[in-house]
CSV table of C-alpha atoms in Angstrom, one decimal:
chain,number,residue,atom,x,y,z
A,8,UNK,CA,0.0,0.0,0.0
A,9,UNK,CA,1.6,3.5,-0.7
A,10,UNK,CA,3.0,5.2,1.8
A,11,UNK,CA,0.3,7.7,2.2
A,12,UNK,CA,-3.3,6.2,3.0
A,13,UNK,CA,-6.5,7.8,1.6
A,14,UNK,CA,-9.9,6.8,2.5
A,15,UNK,CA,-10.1,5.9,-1.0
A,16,UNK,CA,-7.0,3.8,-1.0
A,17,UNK,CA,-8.4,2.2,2.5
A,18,UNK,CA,-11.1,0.7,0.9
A,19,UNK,CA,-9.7,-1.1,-2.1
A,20,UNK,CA,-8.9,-3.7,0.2
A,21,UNK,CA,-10.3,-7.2,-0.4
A,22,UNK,CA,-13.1,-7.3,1.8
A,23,UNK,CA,-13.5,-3.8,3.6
A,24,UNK,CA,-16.2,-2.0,1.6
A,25,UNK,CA,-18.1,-5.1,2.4
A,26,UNK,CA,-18.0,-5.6,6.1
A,27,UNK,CA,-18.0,-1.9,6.5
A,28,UNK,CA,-21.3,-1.7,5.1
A,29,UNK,CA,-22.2,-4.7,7.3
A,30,UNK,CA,-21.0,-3.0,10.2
A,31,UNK,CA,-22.6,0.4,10.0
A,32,UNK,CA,-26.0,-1.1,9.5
A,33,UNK,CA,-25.2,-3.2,12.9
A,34,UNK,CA,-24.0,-0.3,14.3
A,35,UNK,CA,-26.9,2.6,13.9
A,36,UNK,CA,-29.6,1.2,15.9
A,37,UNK,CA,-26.9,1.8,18.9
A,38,UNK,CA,-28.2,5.1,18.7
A,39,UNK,CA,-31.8,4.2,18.1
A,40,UNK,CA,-32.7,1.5,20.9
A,41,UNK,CA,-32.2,3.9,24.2
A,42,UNK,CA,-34.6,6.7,22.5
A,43,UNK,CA,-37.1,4.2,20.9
A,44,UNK,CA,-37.4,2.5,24.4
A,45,UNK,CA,-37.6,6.0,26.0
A,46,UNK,CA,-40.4,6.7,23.2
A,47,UNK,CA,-42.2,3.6,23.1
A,48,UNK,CA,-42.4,3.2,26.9
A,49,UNK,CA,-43.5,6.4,28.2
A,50,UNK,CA,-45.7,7.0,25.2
A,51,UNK,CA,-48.1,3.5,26.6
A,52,UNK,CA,-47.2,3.8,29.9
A,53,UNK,CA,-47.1,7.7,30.6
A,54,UNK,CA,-44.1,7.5,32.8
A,55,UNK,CA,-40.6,9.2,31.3
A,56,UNK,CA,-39.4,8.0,35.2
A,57,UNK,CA,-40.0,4.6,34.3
A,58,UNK,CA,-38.5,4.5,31.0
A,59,UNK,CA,-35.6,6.4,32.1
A,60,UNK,CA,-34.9,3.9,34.9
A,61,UNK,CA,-35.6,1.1,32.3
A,62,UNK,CA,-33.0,2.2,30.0
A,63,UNK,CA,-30.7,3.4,32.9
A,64,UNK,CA,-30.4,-0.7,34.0
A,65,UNK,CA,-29.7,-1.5,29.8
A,66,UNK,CA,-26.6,0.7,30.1
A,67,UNK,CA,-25.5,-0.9,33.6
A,68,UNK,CA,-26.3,-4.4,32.0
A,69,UNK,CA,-24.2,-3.7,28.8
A,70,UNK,CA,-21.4,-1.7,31.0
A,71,UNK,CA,-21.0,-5.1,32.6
A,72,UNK,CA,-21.9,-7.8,30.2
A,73,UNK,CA,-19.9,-6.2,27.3
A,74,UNK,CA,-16.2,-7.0,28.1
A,75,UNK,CA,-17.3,-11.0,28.9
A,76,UNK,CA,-18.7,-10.7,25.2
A,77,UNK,CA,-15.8,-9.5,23.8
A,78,UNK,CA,-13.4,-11.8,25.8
A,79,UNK,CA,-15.4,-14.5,24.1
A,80,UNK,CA,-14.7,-13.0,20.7
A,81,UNK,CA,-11.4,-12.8,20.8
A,82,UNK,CA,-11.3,-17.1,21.9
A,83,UNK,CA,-14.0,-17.8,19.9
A,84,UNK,CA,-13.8,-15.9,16.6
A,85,UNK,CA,-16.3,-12.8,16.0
A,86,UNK,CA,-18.6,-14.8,13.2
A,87,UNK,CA,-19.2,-17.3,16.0
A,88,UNK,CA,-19.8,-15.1,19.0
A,89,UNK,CA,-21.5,-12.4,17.4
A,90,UNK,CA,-24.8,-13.9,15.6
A,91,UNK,CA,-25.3,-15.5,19.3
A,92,UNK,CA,-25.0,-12.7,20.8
A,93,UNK,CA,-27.3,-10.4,18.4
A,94,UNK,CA,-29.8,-12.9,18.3
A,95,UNK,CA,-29.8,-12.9,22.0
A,96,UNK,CA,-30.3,-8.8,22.1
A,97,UNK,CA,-32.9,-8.4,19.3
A,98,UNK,CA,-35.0,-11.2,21.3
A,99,UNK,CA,-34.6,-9.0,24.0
A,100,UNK,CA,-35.9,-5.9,22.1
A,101,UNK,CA,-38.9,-8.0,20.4
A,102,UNK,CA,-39.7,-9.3,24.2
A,103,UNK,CA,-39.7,-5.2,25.3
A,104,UNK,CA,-41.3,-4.4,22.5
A,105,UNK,CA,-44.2,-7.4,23.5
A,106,UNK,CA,-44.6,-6.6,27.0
A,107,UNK,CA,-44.9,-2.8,26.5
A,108,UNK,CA,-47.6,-3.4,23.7
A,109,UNK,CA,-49.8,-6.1,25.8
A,110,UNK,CA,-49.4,-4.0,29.1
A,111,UNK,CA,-47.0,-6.6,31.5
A,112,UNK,CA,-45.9,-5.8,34.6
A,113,UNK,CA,-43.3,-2.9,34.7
A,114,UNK,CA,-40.3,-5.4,36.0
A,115,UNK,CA,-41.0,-7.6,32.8
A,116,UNK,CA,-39.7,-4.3,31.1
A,117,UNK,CA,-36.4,-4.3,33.0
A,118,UNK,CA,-35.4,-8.4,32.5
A,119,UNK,CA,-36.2,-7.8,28.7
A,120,UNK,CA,-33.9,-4.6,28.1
A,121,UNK,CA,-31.7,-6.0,30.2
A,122,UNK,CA,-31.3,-8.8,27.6
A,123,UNK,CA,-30.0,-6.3,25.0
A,124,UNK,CA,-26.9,-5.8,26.8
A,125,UNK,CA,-25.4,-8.7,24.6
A,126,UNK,CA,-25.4,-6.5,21.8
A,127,UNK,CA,-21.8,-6.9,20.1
A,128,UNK,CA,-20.0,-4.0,20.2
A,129,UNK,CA,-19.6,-4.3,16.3
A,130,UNK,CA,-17.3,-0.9,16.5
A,131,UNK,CA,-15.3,-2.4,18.4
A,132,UNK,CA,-14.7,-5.7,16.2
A,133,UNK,CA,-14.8,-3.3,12.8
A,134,UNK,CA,-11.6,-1.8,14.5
A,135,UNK,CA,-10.1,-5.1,15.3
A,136,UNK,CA,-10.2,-6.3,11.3
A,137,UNK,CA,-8.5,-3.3,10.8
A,138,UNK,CA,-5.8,-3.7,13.5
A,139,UNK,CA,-5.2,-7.0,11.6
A,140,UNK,CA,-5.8,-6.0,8.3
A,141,UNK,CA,-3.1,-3.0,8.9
A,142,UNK,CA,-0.8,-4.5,11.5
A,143,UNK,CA,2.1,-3.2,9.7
A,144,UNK,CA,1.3,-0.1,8.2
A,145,UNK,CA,0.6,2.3,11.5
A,146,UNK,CA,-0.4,5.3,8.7
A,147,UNK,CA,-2.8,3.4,6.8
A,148,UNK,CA,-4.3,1.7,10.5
A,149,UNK,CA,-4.6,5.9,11.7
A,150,UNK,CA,-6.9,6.6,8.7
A,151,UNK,CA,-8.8,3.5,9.2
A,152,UNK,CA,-9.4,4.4,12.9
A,153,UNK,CA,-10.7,7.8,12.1
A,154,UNK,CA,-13.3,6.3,9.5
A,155,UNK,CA,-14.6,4.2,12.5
A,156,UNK,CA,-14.5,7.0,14.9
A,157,UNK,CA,-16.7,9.6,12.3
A,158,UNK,CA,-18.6,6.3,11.7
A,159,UNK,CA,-19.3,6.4,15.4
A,160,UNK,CA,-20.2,9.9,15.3
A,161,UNK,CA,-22.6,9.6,12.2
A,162,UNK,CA,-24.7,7.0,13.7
A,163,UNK,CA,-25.2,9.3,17.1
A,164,UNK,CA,-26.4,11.9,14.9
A,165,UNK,CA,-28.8,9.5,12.9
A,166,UNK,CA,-29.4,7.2,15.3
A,167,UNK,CA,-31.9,9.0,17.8
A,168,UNK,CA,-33.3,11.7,14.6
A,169,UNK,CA,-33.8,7.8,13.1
A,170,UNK,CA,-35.7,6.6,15.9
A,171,UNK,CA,-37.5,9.7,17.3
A,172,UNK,CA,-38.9,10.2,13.5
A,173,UNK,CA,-40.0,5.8,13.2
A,174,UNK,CA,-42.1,6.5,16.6
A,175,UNK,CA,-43.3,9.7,16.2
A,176,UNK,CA,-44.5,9.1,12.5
A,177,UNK,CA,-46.2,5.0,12.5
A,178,UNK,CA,-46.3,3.9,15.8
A,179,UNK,CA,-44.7,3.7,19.6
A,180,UNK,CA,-42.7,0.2,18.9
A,181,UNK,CA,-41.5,1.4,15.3
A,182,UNK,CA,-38.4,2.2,16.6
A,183,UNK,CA,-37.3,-0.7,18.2
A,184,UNK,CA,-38.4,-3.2,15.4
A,185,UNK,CA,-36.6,-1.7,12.8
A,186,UNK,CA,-33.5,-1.0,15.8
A,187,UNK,CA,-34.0,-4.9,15.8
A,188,UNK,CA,-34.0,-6.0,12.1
A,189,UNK,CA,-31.0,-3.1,11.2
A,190,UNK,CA,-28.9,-5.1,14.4
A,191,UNK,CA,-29.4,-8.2,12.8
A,192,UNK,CA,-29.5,-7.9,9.0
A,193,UNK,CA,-26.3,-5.7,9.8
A,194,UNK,CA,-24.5,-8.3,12.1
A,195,UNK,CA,-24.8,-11.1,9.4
A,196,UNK,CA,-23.7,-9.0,6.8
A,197,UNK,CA,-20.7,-8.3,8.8
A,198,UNK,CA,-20.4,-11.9,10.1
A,199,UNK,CA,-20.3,-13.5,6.3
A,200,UNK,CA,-17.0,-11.6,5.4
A,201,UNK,CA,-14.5,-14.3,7.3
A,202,UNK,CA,-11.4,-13.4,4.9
A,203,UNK,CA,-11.1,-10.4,7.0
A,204,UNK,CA,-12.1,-11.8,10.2
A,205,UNK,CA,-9.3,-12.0,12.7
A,206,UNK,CA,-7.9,-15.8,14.1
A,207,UNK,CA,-9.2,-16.3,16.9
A,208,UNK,CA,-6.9,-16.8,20.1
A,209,UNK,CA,-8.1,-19.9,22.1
A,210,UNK,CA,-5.6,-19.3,24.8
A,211,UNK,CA,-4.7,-15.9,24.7
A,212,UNK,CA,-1.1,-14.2,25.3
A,213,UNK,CA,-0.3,-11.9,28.8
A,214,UNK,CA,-3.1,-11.0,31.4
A,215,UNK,CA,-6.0,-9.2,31.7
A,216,UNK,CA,-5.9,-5.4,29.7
A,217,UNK,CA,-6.5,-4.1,33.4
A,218,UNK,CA,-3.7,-5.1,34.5
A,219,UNK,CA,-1.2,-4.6,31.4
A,220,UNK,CA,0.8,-1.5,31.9
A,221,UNK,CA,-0.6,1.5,30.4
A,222,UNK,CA,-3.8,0.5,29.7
A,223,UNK,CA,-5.3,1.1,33.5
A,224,UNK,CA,-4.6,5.5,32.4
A,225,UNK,CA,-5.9,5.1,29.3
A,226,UNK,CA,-9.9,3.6,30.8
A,227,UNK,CA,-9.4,6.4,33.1
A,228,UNK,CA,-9.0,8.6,30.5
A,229,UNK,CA,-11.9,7.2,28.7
A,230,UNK,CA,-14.2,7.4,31.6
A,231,UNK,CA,-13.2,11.3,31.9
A,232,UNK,CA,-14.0,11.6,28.4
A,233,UNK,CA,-17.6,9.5,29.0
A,234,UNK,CA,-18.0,12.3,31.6
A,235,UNK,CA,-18.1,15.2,28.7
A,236,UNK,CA,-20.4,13.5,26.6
A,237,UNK,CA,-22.6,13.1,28.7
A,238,UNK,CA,-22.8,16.0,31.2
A,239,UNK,CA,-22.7,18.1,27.5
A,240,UNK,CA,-26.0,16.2,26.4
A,241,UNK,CA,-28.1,17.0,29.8
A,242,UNK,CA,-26.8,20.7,30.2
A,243,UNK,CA,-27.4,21.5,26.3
A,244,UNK,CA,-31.0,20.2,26.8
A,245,UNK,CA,-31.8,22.2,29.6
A,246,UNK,CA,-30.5,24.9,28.8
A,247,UNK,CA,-32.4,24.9,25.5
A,248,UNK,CA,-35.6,23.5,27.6
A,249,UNK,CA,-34.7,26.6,29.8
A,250,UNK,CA,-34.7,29.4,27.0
A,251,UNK,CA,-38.4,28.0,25.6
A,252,UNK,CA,-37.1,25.9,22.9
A,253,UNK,CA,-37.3,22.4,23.7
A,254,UNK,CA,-36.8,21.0,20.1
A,255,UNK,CA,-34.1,22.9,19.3
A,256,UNK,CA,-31.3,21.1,22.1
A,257,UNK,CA,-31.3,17.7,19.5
A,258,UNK,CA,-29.8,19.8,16.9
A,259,UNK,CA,-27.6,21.0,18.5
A,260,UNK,CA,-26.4,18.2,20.0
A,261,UNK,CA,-26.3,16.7,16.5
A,262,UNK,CA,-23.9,19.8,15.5
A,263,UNK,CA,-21.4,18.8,18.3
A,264,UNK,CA,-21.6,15.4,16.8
A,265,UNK,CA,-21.6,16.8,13.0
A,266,UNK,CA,-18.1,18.7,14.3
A,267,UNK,CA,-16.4,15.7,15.7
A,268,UNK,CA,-17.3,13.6,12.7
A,269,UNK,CA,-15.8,16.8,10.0
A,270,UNK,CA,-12.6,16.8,12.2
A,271,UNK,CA,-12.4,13.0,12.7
A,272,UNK,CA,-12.5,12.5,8.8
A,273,UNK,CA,-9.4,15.7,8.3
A,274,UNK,CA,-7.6,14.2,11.4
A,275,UNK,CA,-7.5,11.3,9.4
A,276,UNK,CA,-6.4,12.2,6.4
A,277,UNK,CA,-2.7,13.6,8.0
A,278,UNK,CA,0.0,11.4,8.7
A,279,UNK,CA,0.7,11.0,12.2
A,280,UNK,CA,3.2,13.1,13.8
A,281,UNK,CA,5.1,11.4,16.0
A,282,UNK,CA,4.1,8.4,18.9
A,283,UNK,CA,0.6,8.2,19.8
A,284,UNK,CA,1.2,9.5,23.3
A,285,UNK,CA,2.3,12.6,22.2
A,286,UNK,CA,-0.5,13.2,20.2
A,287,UNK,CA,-2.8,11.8,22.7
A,288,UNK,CA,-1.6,14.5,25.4
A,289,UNK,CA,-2.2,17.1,22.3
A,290,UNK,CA,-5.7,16.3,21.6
A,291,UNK,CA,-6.5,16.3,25.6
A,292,UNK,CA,-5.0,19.7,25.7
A,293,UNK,CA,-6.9,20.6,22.7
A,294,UNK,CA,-10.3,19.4,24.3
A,295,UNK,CA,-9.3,21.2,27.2
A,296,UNK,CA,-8.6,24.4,25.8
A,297,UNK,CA,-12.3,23.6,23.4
A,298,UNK,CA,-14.3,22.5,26.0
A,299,UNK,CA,-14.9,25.7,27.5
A,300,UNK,CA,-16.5,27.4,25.2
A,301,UNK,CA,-20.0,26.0,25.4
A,302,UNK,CA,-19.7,28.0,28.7
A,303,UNK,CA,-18.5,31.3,28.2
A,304,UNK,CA,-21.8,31.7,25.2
A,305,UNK,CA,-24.2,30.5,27.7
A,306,UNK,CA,-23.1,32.5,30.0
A,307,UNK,CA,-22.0,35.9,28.1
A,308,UNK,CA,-23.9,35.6,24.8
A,309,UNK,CA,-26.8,34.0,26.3
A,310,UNK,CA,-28.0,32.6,22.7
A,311,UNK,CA,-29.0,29.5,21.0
A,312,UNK,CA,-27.1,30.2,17.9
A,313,UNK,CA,-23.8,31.3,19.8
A,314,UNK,CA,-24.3,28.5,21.8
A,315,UNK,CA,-25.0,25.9,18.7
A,316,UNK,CA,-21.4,27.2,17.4
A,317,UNK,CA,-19.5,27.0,20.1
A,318,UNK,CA,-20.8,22.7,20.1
A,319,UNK,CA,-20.3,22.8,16.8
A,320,UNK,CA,-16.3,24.3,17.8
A,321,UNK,CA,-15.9,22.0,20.9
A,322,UNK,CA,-17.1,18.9,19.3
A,323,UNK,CA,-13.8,19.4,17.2
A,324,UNK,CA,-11.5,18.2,19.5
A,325,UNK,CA,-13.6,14.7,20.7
A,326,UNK,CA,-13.1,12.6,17.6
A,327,UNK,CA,-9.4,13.6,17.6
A,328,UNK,CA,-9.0,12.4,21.3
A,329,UNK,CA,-11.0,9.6,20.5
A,330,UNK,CA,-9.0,8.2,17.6
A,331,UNK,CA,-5.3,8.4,19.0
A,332,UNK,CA,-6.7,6.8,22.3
A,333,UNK,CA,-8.2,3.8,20.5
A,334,UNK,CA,-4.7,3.8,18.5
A,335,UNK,CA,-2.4,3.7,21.4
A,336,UNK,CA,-4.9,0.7,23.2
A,337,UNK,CA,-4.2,-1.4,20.3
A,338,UNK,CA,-1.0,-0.6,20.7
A,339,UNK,CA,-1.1,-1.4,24.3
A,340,UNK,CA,-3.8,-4.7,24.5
A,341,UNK,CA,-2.2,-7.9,24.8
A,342,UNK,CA,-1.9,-10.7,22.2
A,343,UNK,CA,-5.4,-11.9,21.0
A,344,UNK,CA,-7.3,-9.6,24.0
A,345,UNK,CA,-7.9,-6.7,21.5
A,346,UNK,CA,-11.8,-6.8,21.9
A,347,UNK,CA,-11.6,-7.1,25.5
A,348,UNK,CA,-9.7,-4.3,25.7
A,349,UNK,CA,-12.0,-1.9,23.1
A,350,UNK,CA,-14.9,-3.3,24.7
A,351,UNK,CA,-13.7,-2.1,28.3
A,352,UNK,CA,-13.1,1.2,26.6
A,353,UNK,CA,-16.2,1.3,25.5
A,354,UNK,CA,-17.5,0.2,29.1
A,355,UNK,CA,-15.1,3.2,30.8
A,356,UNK,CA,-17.5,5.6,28.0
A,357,UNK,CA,-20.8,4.4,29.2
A,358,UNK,CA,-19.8,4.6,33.1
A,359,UNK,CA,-18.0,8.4,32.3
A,360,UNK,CA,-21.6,9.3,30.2
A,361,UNK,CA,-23.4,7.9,33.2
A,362,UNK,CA,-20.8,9.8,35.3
A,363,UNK,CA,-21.7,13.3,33.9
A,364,UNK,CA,-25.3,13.2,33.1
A,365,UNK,CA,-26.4,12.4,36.4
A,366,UNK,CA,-23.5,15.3,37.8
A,367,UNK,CA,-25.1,17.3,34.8
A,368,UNK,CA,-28.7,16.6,35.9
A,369,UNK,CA,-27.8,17.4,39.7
A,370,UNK,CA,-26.4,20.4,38.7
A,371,UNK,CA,-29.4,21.7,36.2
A,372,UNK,CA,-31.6,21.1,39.5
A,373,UNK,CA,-29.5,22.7,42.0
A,374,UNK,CA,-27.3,25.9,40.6
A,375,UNK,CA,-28.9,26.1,36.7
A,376,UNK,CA,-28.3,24.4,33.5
A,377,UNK,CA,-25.4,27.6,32.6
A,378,UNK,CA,-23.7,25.9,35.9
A,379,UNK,CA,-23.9,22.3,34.3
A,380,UNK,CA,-21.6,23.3,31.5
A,381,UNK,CA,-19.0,23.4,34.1
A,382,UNK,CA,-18.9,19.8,34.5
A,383,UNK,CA,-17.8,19.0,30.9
A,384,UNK,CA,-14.7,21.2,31.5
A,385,UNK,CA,-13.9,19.6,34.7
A,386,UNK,CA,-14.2,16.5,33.0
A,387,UNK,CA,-11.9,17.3,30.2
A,388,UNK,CA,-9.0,18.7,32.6
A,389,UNK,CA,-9.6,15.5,34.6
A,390,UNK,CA,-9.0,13.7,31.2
A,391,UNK,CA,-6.0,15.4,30.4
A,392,UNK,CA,-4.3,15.1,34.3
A,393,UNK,CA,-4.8,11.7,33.7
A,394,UNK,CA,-2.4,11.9,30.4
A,395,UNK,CA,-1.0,8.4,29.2
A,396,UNK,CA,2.3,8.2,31.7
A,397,UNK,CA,4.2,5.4,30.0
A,398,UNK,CA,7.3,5.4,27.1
A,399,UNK,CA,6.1,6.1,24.0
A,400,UNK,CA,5.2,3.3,21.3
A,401,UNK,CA,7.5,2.7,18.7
């Protein structure tokens, strides 16, 4: 492959254009499920307390259930773990789905979306055929990882605009039966393509990612970074709740996203200077230095449209941060524990997006949703404290 690696160039590799298509379909109803159950329950049952408490044990279910998966996909092979698994977590959403429609009892709701939390962090395992795909050509392996993070980043924006549009439009379940169909259809699509698949490892190399050296930081650092997303999503929706515009918060939140994505794909198309640490500590610092600014227009401007730029500005500096810290983890995970280790950053996410929107929410109720947009840059200087300590990787 020639030295420099477009996305072009990326994806005249045998194989890629077709799990990648496989993989994005699997990968959008991540974004769907939590606002279609949201929708679909408190639309029959009247209660937003209920769904949110619903959907609140999911995300504690998948936070725990995810890096087991993955630890069984890097033994087992992805093909055989992950059709298992999906058809495990869309008879989970068709079970929701059931008992919300024919009126069960409320804890019926919990055991069934608890049952989704064996969704296969398809993300995750797109990155790993890459990682093998690219083991010796870091450049090409950097681009790659910038597609999946602007992948990531595309289906948050399409995801919940997907699923709010499916059950506002037909009917309350909409959303989660096409979430459902989308995770499967996708998941076989991406399971079929075995040429790229990578071996499994039936008795893998070194211990457990937590504790290999280096990787502890970088879940720390992950969590932080959880911690702005989600403290970001609660304050931007009550502050645009506050002002009288309701509606308006979604868009704006899809602008953050919009940014990240834009600056993923650009970040991706420059060659990486120097070891991913450095640039990691250069991102954090850039997020830091960003992550402000969401603040000083709610509280000097005091407008939705300075406020929707300053997202769009901030959101600049996530999908950079993200993409050099999934680099250096693949760097970092042990021989054939490569999904663990994504899938426990993807678990350090969901417990640092917990993390903030519930410090978010507290705040909004106490001091003012202008006050919550504080948390996001505490967050981000916690992130960047953290750093990655460590020598650098060759």
């Amino acid at each position: 492959m020639p030295q420099h690696t477009t996305y072009r160039r990326l994806f005249t590799i045998p194989g890629a254009r077709a799990f990648t298509a496989g993989n994005l379909i699997a990968r959008l109803p991540a974004g769907m499920f939590s606002v279609s159950a949201v929708m679909m329950i408190a639309g029959t049952r009247g209660s937003y307390a209920l769904a949110g408490a619903v959907t609140a044990t999911g995300l504690a279910a998948t936070a725990l259930a995810g890096p087991w998966t993955a630890r069984l996909t890097d033994r087992h092979g992805q093909s055989r773990t992950a059709v298992p698994a999906t058809a495990v977590a869309a008879l989970g959403s068709l079970a929701l789905l059931l008992c919300v429609h024919y009126g069960a009892p409320d804890w019926t709701l919990f055991a069934a979306y608890t049952a989704t939390a064996t969704t296969p962090n398809t993300g995750g395992m797109s990155r790993a055929r890459w990682a093998h795909l690219l083991a010796d050509n870091p450049e090409a392996l950097h681009t790659a990882n910038s597609f999946e993070q602007a992948a990531d980043e595309l289906c948050f924006m399409l995801g919940p605009a997907l699923a709010a549009l499916l059950c506002g439009t037909f009917f309350p379940e909409a959303g989660t039966l096409t979430g459902a169909v989308l995770l499967v259809t996708g998941t076989l699509i991406f399971t079929a393509q075995r040429a790229t698949e990578p071996p499994p490892s039936p008795a893998p190399q070194g211990s457990s990612p937590l504790r290999t050296p280096g990787i502890p930081p970088l879940i720390a650092g992950f969590i932080a970074t959880g911690a702005v997303f989600g403290a970001m999503e609660v304050a931007t929706l009550a502050y645009a709740d506050e002002a009288g515009h309701r509606a308006a918060g979604g868009a704006m939140l899809a602008l953050q996203a919009a940014g990240s994505c834009a600056a993923g794909l650009l970040y991706g198309k420059r060659k990486p200077p120097g070891p991913p640490e450095h640039r990691l500590r250069h991102c954090l610092l850039a997020m830091t230095t960003l992550m402000p600014l969401p603040l000083l227009a709610a509280t000097t401007l005091n407008s939705l449209p300075a406020l929707a730029t300053a997202l769009l500005l901030a959101g600049m500096a996530t999908a950079p941060t993200m993409i050099t810290a999934m680099t250096l983890l693949q760097h970092r995970a042990p021989e054939g524990r490569l999904n663990e280790a994504m899938s426990l950053a993807v678990t350090g996410l969901l417990l640092g997006i917990a993390c903030g929107s519930a410090t978010g929410g507290w705040t909004t109720e106490h001091a003012g949703a202008t006050a919550a947009f504080l948390i996001p840059v505490a967050a981000a200087a916690t992130a960047l404290l953290i750093g990655v300590p460590g020598r650098p990787t060759p």
